[in-house]
């Protein structure tokens, strides 16, 4: 069974807010000059911000954040965020891999940006609503 697609827009303004909240002011998250100098295609979203957006999708599917029992990802490619008003989008999908007798649902999660996977081995376990 596939769960409904969740889409999240990411703009440079989001990166500024996340930097302030997280304390991660690495210039690869706000300066095209620095990002390209170190070999990136441009400014990239914070990995933990990307992971948080995917986690938000999991929590929405679960119905409440405290129903998320386990969640993990591996990063495969950065989310490049253009310097415009549109930004980019992360699309999150999931398939139910298993529903256990203990009332847990195991999900295989996919997150893409511009058709490219940005996380791999993304899995979550949520408590199934009674």
PDB file of N, CA and C in Angstrom, residues 10 14 52-53 55 82 89 106 108 113 116 122:
ATOM      1  N   UNK A  10      11.080  24.313  -0.324  1.00  0.00           N
ATOM      2  CA  UNK A  10      12.245  24.782   0.431  1.00  0.00           C
ATOM      3  C   UNK A  10      12.812  25.995  -0.288  1.00  0.00           C
ATOM      4  N   UNK A  14      13.850  29.685   4.124  1.00  0.00           N
ATOM      5  CA  UNK A  14      13.756  28.543   5.043  1.00  0.00           C
ATOM      6  C   UNK A  14      15.126  28.180   5.583  1.00  0.00           C
ATOM      7  N   UNK A  52      14.310  16.439   8.663  1.00  0.00           N
ATOM      8  CA  UNK A  52      13.151  16.887   9.445  1.00  0.00           C
ATOM      9  C   UNK A  52      11.894  16.963   8.578  1.00  0.00           C
ATOM     10  N   UNK A  53      12.030  17.421   7.338  1.00  0.00           N
ATOM     11  CA  UNK A  53      10.866  17.484   6.451  1.00  0.00           C
ATOM     12  C   UNK A  53      10.341  16.084   6.143  1.00  0.00           C
ATOM     13  N   UNK A  55      10.730  13.537   8.078  1.00  0.00           N
ATOM     14  CA  UNK A  55      10.145  13.116   9.354  1.00  0.00           C
ATOM     15  C   UNK A  55       8.769  13.717   9.571  1.00  0.00           C
ATOM     16  N   UNK A  82      17.766  27.036  -5.190  1.00  0.00           N
ATOM     17  CA  UNK A  82      18.100  28.214  -5.996  1.00  0.00           C
ATOM     18  C   UNK A  82      17.792  29.522  -5.272  1.00  0.00           C
ATOM     19  N   UNK A  89      11.408  21.821  -4.399  1.00  0.00           N
ATOM     20  CA  UNK A  89      10.456  20.991  -3.665  1.00  0.00           C
ATOM     21  C   UNK A  89      11.066  19.636  -3.350  1.00  0.00           C
ATOM     22  N   UNK A 106       5.610  -0.707   9.487  1.00  0.00           N
ATOM     23  CA  UNK A 106       6.954  -0.383   8.999  1.00  0.00           C
ATOM     24  C   UNK A 106       6.820   0.199   7.583  1.00  0.00           C
ATOM     25  N   UNK A 108       8.751   1.965   4.108  1.00  0.00           N
ATOM     26  CA  UNK A 108       9.907   2.290   3.278  1.00  0.00           C
ATOM     27  C   UNK A 108       9.594   3.651   2.675  1.00  0.00           C
ATOM     28  N   UNK A 113      14.065  15.173  -4.978  1.00  0.00           N
ATOM     29  CA  UNK A 113      14.080  16.585  -5.345  1.00  0.00           C
ATOM     30  C   UNK A 113      14.445  16.624  -6.826  1.00  0.00           C
ATOM     31  N   UNK A 116      15.371  13.262  -8.376  1.00  0.00           N
ATOM     32  CA  UNK A 116      16.551  12.547  -7.862  1.00  0.00           C
ATOM     33  C   UNK A 116      16.344  12.210  -6.395  1.00  0.00           C
ATOM     34  N   UNK A 122      15.700   4.957   3.772  1.00  0.00           N
ATOM     35  CA  UNK A 122      14.812   5.702   4.661  1.00  0.00           C
ATOM     36  C   UNK A 122      13.703   4.765   5.114  1.00  0.00           C
TER      37      UNK A 122
END
